[in-house]
Amino acid sequence: MTKILLWAVGLVVAVLAGTYWWAGKDLKAMDAAARAEAPGEFLQVTDGQLHYQARGPEDGNVIVMVHGFSTPAFIFEQNATALVEAGFRVVQYDHFGRGWSDRPDGPYDEDFYDRELMDVLDGLGLVEPVGLVGLSMGGPIVMAFAGRHPERVSRVFLLVPAGLDVEGDSGVAAALVKLPVVGDWIWHVFGRGILLGDPQYDESALGPDNRLQGDVTQQMDYRGYAKALLSTLRNFPMSNREILFSSVAQKTETPVMAVFGDEDQTVAIASAAELVALIPGAQVRIIEGGTHGLNYQRHDEVNPMLVEWFSPAVAD
C-alpha cells in the first residue's frame, strides 16, 4: 500500500511538473531584441528598463497615465490622442511585468508601484506637479502616490478605480491563486486563459474605434508576465484600500474626479458612493451602461471629461 501511495504521489508530481514546464516552454525573454520591436522609448530606472511614450507639445501641461492590472499602456490610446490634440503633453508607460517593460523579481507591492511612478517622473525630468490618470488598479496606485507626494501632483482623474469594492477580490478563486506553490501552478498553467476569459476582451460587438488599439496577448508571450501579475495579486490589494482615498482628502488639497460604469463587472458601482464618502469634494460621474473598459469603449463620452478636468481654466 505504501509503495502504491508513493507511486501515485510521484505520478501526480510528475504530471504537475510536466504541465508547468509545458505551459512555459515557448515563452521568450524580454531582452534588447524584443525591445527593438517596441514603439516609444525606454527609461533605465531602479528596477530595470521601463517602456514609455511621451507625446504632445513639450510646453504643454503634463498628464501621466497609469494603467491597470493586466493590459498595458495602449489601453489609453483613444484618451491620450484626445488629450494630445487638446494641447497636453501625455506620458503613457507600461508597468513592470507588462507590455514592453522588464519583468523584475520581487514583490509588486505599494512601494514598488510608488517607486516606479516616481522613477518615471524623475527620469523624464518632470519636477513640476503633473496631472495623474489612474485606470482600475492604476486608481489606488495614483491615490497612494498623491498621498505620499502631494507636491508632485496637480490633480487626479480616476477611471473605474479599483481599491474599494472589487468583484471577486475575496472569492475562492482569488484565495487559491494566492496560495504558495498551488497558486503558482494554477496561475502559470491557466492564467492566460483566465485573463482572456474576461468579458472585457470580447470586442465582437464594438466598432474598430472603440476597441483596444493593441494586441493584449503579445505581452503574454514573454517570460515574467504571469509571475508579475501573480506577485501583484499577492502583494497589492485591490479592495479595502479606503485609507488611500481618505488620506488624499485629509492630508492634501489635490482635486479628484472619478468616472464609473453602472454595468462594470469588475469594479462594483457601489465604489462610487464609497469614494464620495471618503472624498466629499470629489467630482463623480457615472456612465449608464458603462463597463470596465469604458475609457476606450465609451471614449467619446470620457474624453471631454478628461480634457475639461485638466484644462487650465478648471485647474486654476
PDB file of C-alpha atoms in Angstrom:
ATOM      1  CA  MET A   1       0.000   0.000   0.000  1.00  0.00           C
ATOM      2  CA  THR A   2       2.827   2.378   0.897  1.00  0.00           C
ATOM      3  CA  LYS A   3       4.557   1.731  -2.426  1.00  0.00           C
ATOM      4  CA  ILE A   4       1.325   2.324  -4.338  1.00  0.00           C
ATOM      5  CA  LEU A   5       0.777   5.594  -2.485  1.00  0.00           C
ATOM      6  CA  LEU A   6       4.332   6.720  -3.216  1.00  0.00           C
ATOM      7  CA  TRP A   7       3.931   5.823  -6.883  1.00  0.00           C
ATOM      8  CA  ALA A   8       0.664   7.758  -7.021  1.00  0.00           C
ATOM      9  CA  VAL A   9       2.210  10.815  -5.375  1.00  0.00           C
ATOM     10  CA  GLY A  10       5.182  10.611  -7.686  1.00  0.00           C
ATOM     11  CA  LEU A  11       2.924  10.390 -10.720  1.00  0.00           C
ATOM     12  CA  VAL A  12       0.927  13.434  -9.620  1.00  0.00           C
ATOM     13  CA  VAL A  13       4.101  15.418  -9.008  1.00  0.00           C
ATOM     14  CA  ALA A  14       5.462  14.416 -12.400  1.00  0.00           C
ATOM     15  CA  VAL A  15       2.244  15.428 -14.157  1.00  0.00           C
ATOM     16  CA  LEU A  16       2.139  18.779 -12.371  1.00  0.00           C
ATOM     17  CA  ALA A  17       5.806  19.448 -13.121  1.00  0.00           C
ATOM     18  CA  GLY A  18       5.331  18.447 -16.741  1.00  0.00           C
ATOM     19  CA  THR A  19       2.312  20.685 -17.272  1.00  0.00           C
ATOM     20  CA  TYR A  20       4.137  23.573 -15.574  1.00  0.00           C
ATOM     21  CA  TRP A  21       7.095  23.131 -17.927  1.00  0.00           C
ATOM     22  CA  TRP A  22       4.863  22.752 -20.974  1.00  0.00           C
ATOM     23  CA  ALA A  23       2.949  25.943 -20.194  1.00  0.00           C
ATOM     24  CA  GLY A  24       6.161  27.982 -20.237  1.00  0.00           C
ATOM     25  CA  LYS A  25       8.304  26.202 -22.787  1.00  0.00           C
ATOM     26  CA  ASP A  26       7.664  28.658 -25.646  1.00  0.00           C
ATOM     27  CA  LEU A  27       7.919  31.880 -23.664  1.00  0.00           C
ATOM     28  CA  LYS A  28      10.514  34.382 -24.863  1.00  0.00           C
ATOM     29  CA  ALA A  29      12.883  36.668 -22.997  1.00  0.00           C
ATOM     30  CA  MET A  30      12.118  40.380 -22.749  1.00  0.00           C
ATOM     31  CA  ASP A  31      15.555  41.447 -23.933  1.00  0.00           C
ATOM     32  CA  ALA A  32      17.112  44.047 -26.219  1.00  0.00           C
ATOM     33  CA  ALA A  33      15.991  42.177 -29.325  1.00  0.00           C
ATOM     34  CA  ALA A  34      12.383  42.157 -28.113  1.00  0.00           C
ATOM     35  CA  ARG A  35      12.503  45.812 -27.095  1.00  0.00           C
ATOM     36  CA  ALA A  36      13.671  46.749 -30.600  1.00  0.00           C
ATOM     37  CA  GLU A  37      10.121  45.982 -31.801  1.00  0.00           C
ATOM     38  CA  ALA A  38       8.512  48.369 -29.344  1.00  0.00           C
ATOM     39  CA  PRO A  39       7.196  51.822 -30.200  1.00  0.00           C
ATOM     40  CA  GLY A  40       8.236  54.702 -27.987  1.00  0.00           C
ATOM     41  CA  GLU A  41      11.290  54.769 -25.743  1.00  0.00           C
ATOM     42  CA  PHE A  42      12.808  53.250 -22.613  1.00  0.00           C
ATOM     43  CA  LEU A  43      13.972  54.596 -19.277  1.00  0.00           C
ATOM     44  CA  GLN A  44      16.641  52.840 -17.231  1.00  0.00           C
ATOM     45  CA  VAL A  45      15.241  53.147 -13.717  1.00  0.00           C
ATOM     46  CA  THR A  46      15.644  51.449 -10.346  1.00  0.00           C
ATOM     47  CA  ASP A  47      14.045  48.136 -11.303  1.00  0.00           C
ATOM     48  CA  GLY A  48      15.059  47.870 -14.955  1.00  0.00           C
ATOM     49  CA  GLN A  49      14.108  49.080 -18.416  1.00  0.00           C
ATOM     50  CA  LEU A  50      10.715  50.779 -18.403  1.00  0.00           C
ATOM     51  CA  HIS A  51       8.835  51.346 -21.655  1.00  0.00           C
ATOM     52  CA  TYR A  52       7.055  54.662 -22.196  1.00  0.00           C
ATOM     53  CA  GLN A  53       5.716  57.055 -24.810  1.00  0.00           C
ATOM     54  CA  ALA A  54       5.598  60.841 -24.461  1.00  0.00           C
ATOM     55  CA  ARG A  55       3.505  62.797 -26.942  1.00  0.00           C
ATOM     56  CA  GLY A  56       2.193  66.308 -27.358  1.00  0.00           C
ATOM     57  CA  PRO A  57       3.803  69.751 -27.170  1.00  0.00           C
ATOM     58  CA  GLU A  58       6.804  69.863 -24.867  1.00  0.00           C
ATOM     59  CA  ASP A  59       5.494  73.026 -23.242  1.00  0.00           C
ATOM     60  CA  GLY A  60       2.031  71.545 -22.643  1.00  0.00           C
ATOM     61  CA  ASN A  61       0.714  70.695 -19.195  1.00  0.00           C
ATOM     62  CA  VAL A  62       1.868  67.166 -18.386  1.00  0.00           C
ATOM     63  CA  ILE A  63      -0.519  64.271 -17.760  1.00  0.00           C
ATOM     64  CA  VAL A  64       0.844  60.864 -16.751  1.00  0.00           C
ATOM     65  CA  MET A  65      -1.449  57.914 -17.391  1.00  0.00           C
ATOM     66  CA  VAL A  66      -1.213  54.873 -15.094  1.00  0.00           C
ATOM     67  CA  HIS A  67      -2.834  51.712 -16.417  1.00  0.00           C
ATOM     68  CA  GLY A  68      -4.329  48.779 -14.562  1.00  0.00           C
ATOM     69  CA  PHE A  69      -3.591  45.164 -13.725  1.00  0.00           C
ATOM     70  CA  SER A  70      -3.121  43.290 -16.985  1.00  0.00           C
ATOM     71  CA  THR A  71      -3.466  45.479 -20.108  1.00  0.00           C
ATOM     72  CA  PRO A  72      -0.502  47.771 -20.895  1.00  0.00           C
ATOM     73  CA  ALA A  73      -0.412  51.464 -21.694  1.00  0.00           C
ATOM     74  CA  PHE A  74      -2.034  51.187 -25.125  1.00  0.00           C
ATOM     75  CA  ILE A  75      -5.333  50.821 -23.258  1.00  0.00           C
ATOM     76  CA  PHE A  76      -5.248  54.638 -23.070  1.00  0.00           C
ATOM     77  CA  GLU A  77      -4.708  55.193 -26.783  1.00  0.00           C
ATOM     78  CA  GLN A  78      -8.049  56.889 -27.523  1.00  0.00           C
ATOM     79  CA  ASN A  79      -7.800  59.025 -24.375  1.00  0.00           C
ATOM     80  CA  ALA A  80      -4.181  60.019 -24.907  1.00  0.00           C
ATOM     81  CA  THR A  81      -4.857  61.036 -28.505  1.00  0.00           C
ATOM     82  CA  ALA A  82      -7.670  63.348 -27.397  1.00  0.00           C
ATOM     83  CA  LEU A  83      -5.508  64.917 -24.696  1.00  0.00           C
ATOM     84  CA  VAL A  84      -2.621  65.485 -27.116  1.00  0.00           C
ATOM     85  CA  GLU A  85      -4.987  67.082 -29.624  1.00  0.00           C
ATOM     86  CA  ALA A  86      -6.140  69.399 -26.820  1.00  0.00           C
ATOM     87  CA  GLY A  87      -2.534  70.549 -26.286  1.00  0.00           C
ATOM     88  CA  PHE A  88      -1.401  68.410 -23.361  1.00  0.00           C
ATOM     89  CA  ARG A  89       1.909  66.588 -23.002  1.00  0.00           C
ATOM     90  CA  VAL A  90       0.909  62.977 -22.320  1.00  0.00           C
ATOM     91  CA  VAL A  91       3.088  60.228 -20.859  1.00  0.00           C
ATOM     92  CA  GLN A  92       1.986  56.584 -21.002  1.00  0.00           C
ATOM     93  CA  TYR A  93       4.143  53.822 -19.549  1.00  0.00           C
ATOM     94  CA  ASP A  94       3.933  50.054 -19.195  1.00  0.00           C
ATOM     95  CA  HIS A  95       4.080  48.787 -15.637  1.00  0.00           C
ATOM     96  CA  PHE A  96       6.972  46.454 -14.967  1.00  0.00           C
ATOM     97  CA  GLY A  97       5.924  42.956 -15.922  1.00  0.00           C
ATOM     98  CA  ARG A  98       3.597  44.244 -18.649  1.00  0.00           C
ATOM     99  CA  GLY A  99       3.886  45.415 -22.217  1.00  0.00           C
ATOM    100  CA  TRP A 100       7.474  46.043 -23.265  1.00  0.00           C
ATOM    101  CA  SER A 101       8.857  46.778 -19.788  1.00  0.00           C
ATOM    102  CA  ASP A 102      11.210  44.438 -17.928  1.00  0.00           C
ATOM    103  CA  ARG A 103       9.890  41.720 -15.643  1.00  0.00           C
ATOM    104  CA  PRO A 104      11.920  42.126 -12.423  1.00  0.00           C
ATOM    105  CA  ASP A 105      11.595  39.743  -9.481  1.00  0.00           C
ATOM    106  CA  GLY A 106      10.429  40.860  -6.073  1.00  0.00           C
ATOM    107  CA  PRO A 107       7.132  41.891  -4.506  1.00  0.00           C
ATOM    108  CA  TYR A 108       4.920  44.045  -6.714  1.00  0.00           C
ATOM    109  CA  ASP A 109       3.535  45.975  -3.763  1.00  0.00           C
ATOM    110  CA  GLU A 110       2.590  49.570  -2.980  1.00  0.00           C
ATOM    111  CA  ASP A 111       6.212  50.630  -2.505  1.00  0.00           C
ATOM    112  CA  PHE A 112       7.144  49.012  -5.826  1.00  0.00           C
ATOM    113  CA  TYR A 113       4.488  50.889  -7.809  1.00  0.00           C
ATOM    114  CA  ASP A 114       5.190  54.127  -5.947  1.00  0.00           C
ATOM    115  CA  ARG A 115       8.887  53.853  -6.830  1.00  0.00           C
ATOM    116  CA  GLU A 116       8.042  53.034 -10.436  1.00  0.00           C
ATOM    117  CA  LEU A 117       5.906  56.154 -10.860  1.00  0.00           C
ATOM    118  CA  MET A 118       8.441  58.372  -9.098  1.00  0.00           C
ATOM    119  CA  ASP A 119      11.181  56.978 -11.344  1.00  0.00           C
ATOM    120  CA  VAL A 120       9.102  57.909 -14.399  1.00  0.00           C
ATOM    121  CA  LEU A 121       8.702  61.498 -13.203  1.00  0.00           C
ATOM    122  CA  ASP A 122      12.336  61.871 -12.167  1.00  0.00           C
ATOM    123  CA  GLY A 123      13.647  60.044 -15.229  1.00  0.00           C
ATOM    124  CA  LEU A 124      11.768  62.413 -17.532  1.00  0.00           C
ATOM    125  CA  GLY A 125      12.751  65.476 -15.510  1.00  0.00           C
ATOM    126  CA  LEU A 126       9.147  66.254 -14.546  1.00  0.00           C
ATOM    127  CA  VAL A 127       9.773  68.342 -11.452  1.00  0.00           C
ATOM    128  CA  GLU A 128       6.615  70.453 -11.637  1.00  0.00           C
ATOM    129  CA  PRO A 129       3.321  68.924 -10.417  1.00  0.00           C
ATOM    130  CA  VAL A 130       1.663  66.724 -13.038  1.00  0.00           C
ATOM    131  CA  GLY A 131      -1.858  65.514 -13.654  1.00  0.00           C
ATOM    132  CA  LEU A 132      -2.352  61.812 -12.967  1.00  0.00           C
ATOM    133  CA  VAL A 133      -4.859  59.471 -14.611  1.00  0.00           C
ATOM    134  CA  GLY A 134      -5.380  56.146 -12.847  1.00  0.00           C
ATOM    135  CA  LEU A 135      -7.294  53.331 -14.540  1.00  0.00           C
ATOM    136  CA  SER A 136      -8.607  50.396 -12.485  1.00  0.00           C
ATOM    137  CA  MET A 137      -5.576  49.221 -10.451  1.00  0.00           C
ATOM    138  CA  GLY A 138      -3.950  52.486 -11.501  1.00  0.00           C
ATOM    139  CA  GLY A 139      -6.507  54.180  -9.250  1.00  0.00           C
ATOM    140  CA  PRO A 140      -5.053  53.033  -5.917  1.00  0.00           C
ATOM    141  CA  ILE A 141      -1.548  53.485  -7.340  1.00  0.00           C
ATOM    142  CA  VAL A 142      -2.078  57.182  -8.093  1.00  0.00           C
ATOM    143  CA  MET A 143      -4.028  57.764  -4.876  1.00  0.00           C
ATOM    144  CA  ALA A 144      -1.196  56.250  -2.847  1.00  0.00           C
ATOM    145  CA  PHE A 145       1.282  58.388  -4.790  1.00  0.00           C
ATOM    146  CA  ALA A 146      -0.781  61.562  -4.335  1.00  0.00           C
ATOM    147  CA  GLY A 147      -0.984  60.920  -0.609  1.00  0.00           C
ATOM    148  CA  ARG A 148       2.738  60.277  -0.290  1.00  0.00           C
ATOM    149  CA  HIS A 149       3.957  63.004  -2.662  1.00  0.00           C
ATOM    150  CA  PRO A 150       1.294  65.722  -2.942  1.00  0.00           C
ATOM    151  CA  GLU A 151       3.902  68.229  -4.123  1.00  0.00           C
ATOM    152  CA  ARG A 152       4.331  66.210  -7.334  1.00  0.00           C
ATOM    153  CA  VAL A 153       0.623  66.026  -8.245  1.00  0.00           C
ATOM    154  CA  SER A 154      -1.631  68.803  -9.561  1.00  0.00           C
ATOM    155  CA  ARG A 155      -4.869  66.856  -9.865  1.00  0.00           C
ATOM    156  CA  VAL A 156      -6.157  63.294 -10.284  1.00  0.00           C
ATOM    157  CA  PHE A 157      -8.630  61.671 -12.688  1.00  0.00           C
ATOM    158  CA  LEU A 158      -9.755  58.138 -11.837  1.00  0.00           C
ATOM    159  CA  LEU A 159     -11.274  55.774 -14.394  1.00  0.00           C
ATOM    160  CA  VAL A 160     -13.216  52.817 -12.921  1.00  0.00           C
ATOM    161  CA  PRO A 161     -10.768  52.825  -9.996  1.00  0.00           C
ATOM    162  CA  ALA A 162     -10.095  49.687  -8.006  1.00  0.00           C
ATOM    163  CA  GLY A 163      -9.305  49.990  -4.325  1.00  0.00           C
ATOM    164  CA  LEU A 164     -12.791  49.984  -2.821  1.00  0.00           C
ATOM    165  CA  ASP A 165     -15.435  47.432  -3.856  1.00  0.00           C
ATOM    166  CA  VAL A 166     -13.956  44.995  -6.379  1.00  0.00           C
ATOM    167  CA  GLU A 167     -15.902  41.948  -7.551  1.00  0.00           C
ATOM    168  CA  GLY A 168     -14.263  38.578  -6.812  1.00  0.00           C
ATOM    169  CA  ASP A 169     -11.301  40.030  -4.933  1.00  0.00           C
ATOM    170  CA  SER A 170     -12.107  37.933  -1.853  1.00  0.00           C
ATOM    171  CA  GLY A 171     -13.577  34.878  -3.583  1.00  0.00           C
ATOM    172  CA  VAL A 172     -12.391  31.272  -3.553  1.00  0.00           C
ATOM    173  CA  ALA A 173     -10.543  31.579  -6.875  1.00  0.00           C
ATOM    174  CA  ALA A 174      -8.644  34.639  -5.637  1.00  0.00           C
ATOM    175  CA  ALA A 175      -7.716  32.829  -2.442  1.00  0.00           C
ATOM    176  CA  LEU A 176      -6.466  29.775  -4.367  1.00  0.00           C
ATOM    177  CA  VAL A 177      -4.063  31.677  -6.622  1.00  0.00           C
ATOM    178  CA  LYS A 178      -2.620  33.453  -3.594  1.00  0.00           C
ATOM    179  CA  LEU A 179      -1.603  30.145  -2.022  1.00  0.00           C
ATOM    180  CA  PRO A 180       2.122  29.263  -2.252  1.00  0.00           C
ATOM    181  CA  VAL A 181       3.045  26.533  -4.764  1.00  0.00           C
ATOM    182  CA  VAL A 182      -0.582  25.640  -5.578  1.00  0.00           C
ATOM    183  CA  GLY A 183      -1.339  29.186  -6.705  1.00  0.00           C
ATOM    184  CA  ASP A 184       1.900  29.365  -8.689  1.00  0.00           C
ATOM    185  CA  TRP A 185       0.952  26.240 -10.626  1.00  0.00           C
ATOM    186  CA  ILE A 186      -2.653  27.333 -11.238  1.00  0.00           C
ATOM    187  CA  TRP A 187      -1.650  30.790 -12.450  1.00  0.00           C
ATOM    188  CA  HIS A 188       1.272  29.580 -14.592  1.00  0.00           C
ATOM    189  CA  VAL A 189      -0.817  26.911 -16.332  1.00  0.00           C
ATOM    190  CA  PHE A 190      -4.227  28.572 -16.516  1.00  0.00           C
ATOM    191  CA  GLY A 191      -3.539  32.296 -16.017  1.00  0.00           C
ATOM    192  CA  ARG A 192      -3.585  33.206 -19.694  1.00  0.00           C
ATOM    193  CA  GLY A 193      -6.954  31.549 -20.203  1.00  0.00           C
ATOM    194  CA  ILE A 194      -8.343  33.165 -17.063  1.00  0.00           C
ATOM    195  CA  LEU A 195      -7.302  36.619 -18.242  1.00  0.00           C
ATOM    196  CA  LEU A 196      -8.559  36.207 -21.790  1.00  0.00           C
ATOM    197  CA  GLY A 197     -11.864  34.889 -20.454  1.00  0.00           C
ATOM    198  CA  ASP A 198     -12.621  38.375 -19.133  1.00  0.00           C
ATOM    199  CA  PRO A 199     -15.790  39.632 -20.899  1.00  0.00           C
ATOM    200  CA  GLN A 200     -13.993  42.948 -21.469  1.00  0.00           C
ATOM    201  CA  TYR A 201     -11.871  41.281 -24.156  1.00  0.00           C
ATOM    202  CA  ASP A 202     -14.892  40.238 -26.221  1.00  0.00           C
ATOM    203  CA  GLU A 203     -14.923  43.105 -28.710  1.00  0.00           C
ATOM    204  CA  SER A 204     -17.111  41.460 -31.328  1.00  0.00           C
ATOM    205  CA  ALA A 205     -19.938  43.965 -30.789  1.00  0.00           C
ATOM    206  CA  LEU A 206     -17.665  47.025 -30.881  1.00  0.00           C
ATOM    207  CA  GLY A 207     -16.638  49.173 -33.819  1.00  0.00           C
ATOM    208  CA  PRO A 208     -12.901  49.454 -34.619  1.00  0.00           C
ATOM    209  CA  ASP A 209     -12.590  52.890 -32.997  1.00  0.00           C
ATOM    210  CA  ASN A 210     -13.961  51.581 -29.704  1.00  0.00           C
ATOM    211  CA  ARG A 211     -11.649  48.578 -29.395  1.00  0.00           C
ATOM    212  CA  LEU A 212      -8.274  48.188 -27.743  1.00  0.00           C
ATOM    213  CA  GLN A 213      -5.662  49.682 -30.033  1.00  0.00           C
ATOM    214  CA  GLY A 214      -3.138  46.897 -29.471  1.00  0.00           C
ATOM    215  CA  ASP A 215      -2.754  43.141 -29.069  1.00  0.00           C
ATOM    216  CA  VAL A 216      -3.222  42.261 -25.404  1.00  0.00           C
ATOM    217  CA  THR A 217      -1.808  38.751 -25.936  1.00  0.00           C
ATOM    218  CA  GLN A 218       1.601  39.883 -27.243  1.00  0.00           C
ATOM    219  CA  GLN A 219       2.935  40.703 -23.765  1.00  0.00           C
ATOM    220  CA  MET A 220       1.898  37.234 -22.589  1.00  0.00           C
ATOM    221  CA  ASP A 221       4.449  35.631 -24.906  1.00  0.00           C
ATOM    222  CA  TYR A 222       7.332  36.850 -22.727  1.00  0.00           C
ATOM    223  CA  ARG A 223       8.592  35.247 -19.537  1.00  0.00           C
ATOM    224  CA  GLY A 224       7.711  37.045 -16.342  1.00  0.00           C
ATOM    225  CA  TYR A 225       4.305  38.434 -17.285  1.00  0.00           C
ATOM    226  CA  ALA A 226       2.288  35.854 -15.369  1.00  0.00           C
ATOM    227  CA  LYS A 227       4.727  35.967 -12.459  1.00  0.00           C
ATOM    228  CA  ALA A 228       4.439  39.767 -12.212  1.00  0.00           C
ATOM    229  CA  LEU A 229       0.652  39.609 -12.187  1.00  0.00           C
ATOM    230  CA  LEU A 230       0.650  36.899  -9.535  1.00  0.00           C
ATOM    231  CA  SER A 231       3.010  38.921  -7.362  1.00  0.00           C
ATOM    232  CA  THR A 232       0.670  41.894  -7.760  1.00  0.00           C
ATOM    233  CA  LEU A 233      -2.337  39.804  -6.715  1.00  0.00           C
ATOM    234  CA  ARG A 234      -0.471  38.682  -3.623  1.00  0.00           C
ATOM    235  CA  ASN A 235       1.090  41.982  -2.608  1.00  0.00           C
ATOM    236  CA  PHE A 236      -1.133  44.803  -3.876  1.00  0.00           C
ATOM    237  CA  PRO A 237      -4.696  44.527  -2.500  1.00  0.00           C
ATOM    238  CA  MET A 238      -7.344  45.613  -4.991  1.00  0.00           C
ATOM    239  CA  SER A 239     -10.067  46.368  -2.439  1.00  0.00           C
ATOM    240  CA  ASN A 240     -10.487  47.722   1.087  1.00  0.00           C
ATOM    241  CA  ARG A 241      -7.965  50.495   0.418  1.00  0.00           C
ATOM    242  CA  GLU A 242     -10.133  53.241   1.891  1.00  0.00           C
ATOM    243  CA  ILE A 243      -7.197  54.829   3.684  1.00  0.00           C
ATOM    244  CA  LEU A 244      -5.535  55.677   0.361  1.00  0.00           C
ATOM    245  CA  PHE A 245      -8.557  57.697  -0.700  1.00  0.00           C
ATOM    246  CA  SER A 246      -9.298  59.320   2.652  1.00  0.00           C
ATOM    247  CA  SER A 247      -5.648  60.292   3.141  1.00  0.00           C
ATOM    248  CA  VAL A 248      -5.673  62.355  -0.049  1.00  0.00           C
ATOM    249  CA  ALA A 249      -8.750  64.202   1.179  1.00  0.00           C
ATOM    250  CA  GLN A 250      -7.476  64.706   4.724  1.00  0.00           C
ATOM    251  CA  LYS A 251      -3.802  65.455   4.101  1.00  0.00           C
ATOM    252  CA  THR A 252      -3.735  67.161   0.692  1.00  0.00           C
ATOM    253  CA  GLU A 253      -5.701  69.622  -1.403  1.00  0.00           C
ATOM    254  CA  THR A 254      -5.425  67.528  -4.562  1.00  0.00           C
ATOM    255  CA  PRO A 255      -8.615  67.763  -6.674  1.00  0.00           C
ATOM    256  CA  VAL A 256     -10.051  64.361  -7.589  1.00  0.00           C
ATOM    257  CA  MET A 257     -12.533  63.281 -10.239  1.00  0.00           C
ATOM    258  CA  ALA A 258     -13.736  59.735 -10.875  1.00  0.00           C
ATOM    259  CA  VAL A 259     -15.792  58.014 -13.570  1.00  0.00           C
ATOM    260  CA  PHE A 260     -17.617  54.717 -13.045  1.00  0.00           C
ATOM    261  CA  GLY A 261     -19.807  52.482 -15.180  1.00  0.00           C
ATOM    262  CA  ASP A 262     -23.038  51.087 -13.783  1.00  0.00           C
ATOM    263  CA  GLU A 263     -22.551  47.778 -15.643  1.00  0.00           C
ATOM    264  CA  ASP A 264     -18.914  47.274 -14.611  1.00  0.00           C
ATOM    265  CA  GLN A 265     -18.427  43.615 -13.657  1.00  0.00           C
ATOM    266  CA  THR A 266     -15.047  44.283 -12.041  1.00  0.00           C
ATOM    267  CA  VAL A 267     -15.355  47.494 -10.028  1.00  0.00           C
ATOM    268  CA  ALA A 268     -18.759  47.483  -8.337  1.00  0.00           C
ATOM    269  CA  ILE A 269     -20.801  50.638  -8.815  1.00  0.00           C
ATOM    270  CA  ALA A 270     -21.048  50.837  -5.016  1.00  0.00           C
ATOM    271  CA  SER A 271     -17.474  52.144  -5.181  1.00  0.00           C
ATOM    272  CA  ALA A 272     -18.804  55.471  -6.453  1.00  0.00           C
ATOM    273  CA  ALA A 273     -20.747  56.200  -3.262  1.00  0.00           C
ATOM    274  CA  GLU A 274     -17.845  54.958  -1.146  1.00  0.00           C
ATOM    275  CA  LEU A 275     -15.453  57.329  -2.903  1.00  0.00           C
ATOM    276  CA  VAL A 276     -17.757  60.307  -2.333  1.00  0.00           C
ATOM    277  CA  ALA A 277     -17.960  59.420   1.360  1.00  0.00           C
ATOM    278  CA  LEU A 278     -14.163  59.241   1.594  1.00  0.00           C
ATOM    279  CA  ILE A 279     -13.502  62.341  -0.539  1.00  0.00           C
ATOM    280  CA  PRO A 280     -16.532  64.644  -0.120  1.00  0.00           C
ATOM    281  CA  GLY A 281     -15.066  67.195  -2.521  1.00  0.00           C
ATOM    282  CA  ALA A 282     -14.540  64.719  -5.348  1.00  0.00           C
ATOM    283  CA  GLN A 283     -16.454  65.005  -8.600  1.00  0.00           C
ATOM    284  CA  VAL A 284     -18.006  61.691  -9.628  1.00  0.00           C
ATOM    285  CA  ARG A 285     -19.656  60.754 -12.923  1.00  0.00           C
ATOM    286  CA  ILE A 286     -21.493  57.517 -13.714  1.00  0.00           C
ATOM    287  CA  ILE A 287     -21.818  56.364 -17.329  1.00  0.00           C
ATOM    288  CA  GLU A 288     -25.011  54.403 -17.902  1.00  0.00           C
ATOM    289  CA  GLY A 289     -24.233  51.061 -19.488  1.00  0.00           C
ATOM    290  CA  GLY A 290     -20.530  51.638 -18.897  1.00  0.00           C
ATOM    291  CA  THR A 291     -18.363  48.576 -18.353  1.00  0.00           C
ATOM    292  CA  HIS A 292     -14.814  48.200 -17.053  1.00  0.00           C
ATOM    293  CA  GLY A 293     -13.467  49.150 -20.482  1.00  0.00           C
ATOM    294  CA  LEU A 294     -15.403  52.399 -20.684  1.00  0.00           C
ATOM    295  CA  ASN A 295     -12.304  54.553 -21.084  1.00  0.00           C
ATOM    296  CA  TYR A 296     -11.856  53.287 -24.658  1.00  0.00           C
ATOM    297  CA  GLN A 297     -15.233  51.669 -25.404  1.00  0.00           C
ATOM    298  CA  ARG A 298     -17.009  54.925 -24.489  1.00  0.00           C
ATOM    299  CA  HIS A 299     -14.176  57.346 -25.199  1.00  0.00           C
ATOM    300  CA  ASP A 300     -16.493  59.792 -26.946  1.00  0.00           C
ATOM    301  CA  GLU A 301     -18.052  60.438 -23.539  1.00  0.00           C
ATOM    302  CA  VAL A 302     -14.939  60.065 -21.404  1.00  0.00           C
ATOM    303  CA  ASN A 303     -12.539  62.230 -23.401  1.00  0.00           C
ATOM    304  CA  PRO A 304     -14.411  65.529 -22.985  1.00  0.00           C
ATOM    305  CA  MET A 305     -14.412  64.919 -19.225  1.00  0.00           C
ATOM    306  CA  LEU A 306     -10.664  64.341 -19.257  1.00  0.00           C
ATOM    307  CA  VAL A 307      -9.891  67.411 -21.345  1.00  0.00           C
ATOM    308  CA  GLU A 308     -12.135  69.651 -19.261  1.00  0.00           C
ATOM    309  CA  TRP A 309     -10.777  68.342 -15.943  1.00  0.00           C
ATOM    310  CA  PHE A 310      -7.191  69.100 -16.876  1.00  0.00           C
ATOM    311  CA  SER A 311      -7.838  72.325 -18.777  1.00  0.00           C
ATOM    312  CA  PRO A 312      -6.108  75.433 -17.343  1.00  0.00           C
ATOM    313  CA  ALA A 313      -9.435  77.173 -16.693  1.00  0.00           C
ATOM    314  CA  VAL A 314     -10.597  74.334 -14.427  1.00  0.00           C
ATOM    315  CA  ALA A 315      -7.179  73.703 -12.904  1.00  0.00           C
ATOM    316  CA  ASP A 316      -6.836  77.348 -11.944  1.00  0.00           C
TER     317      ASP A 316
END
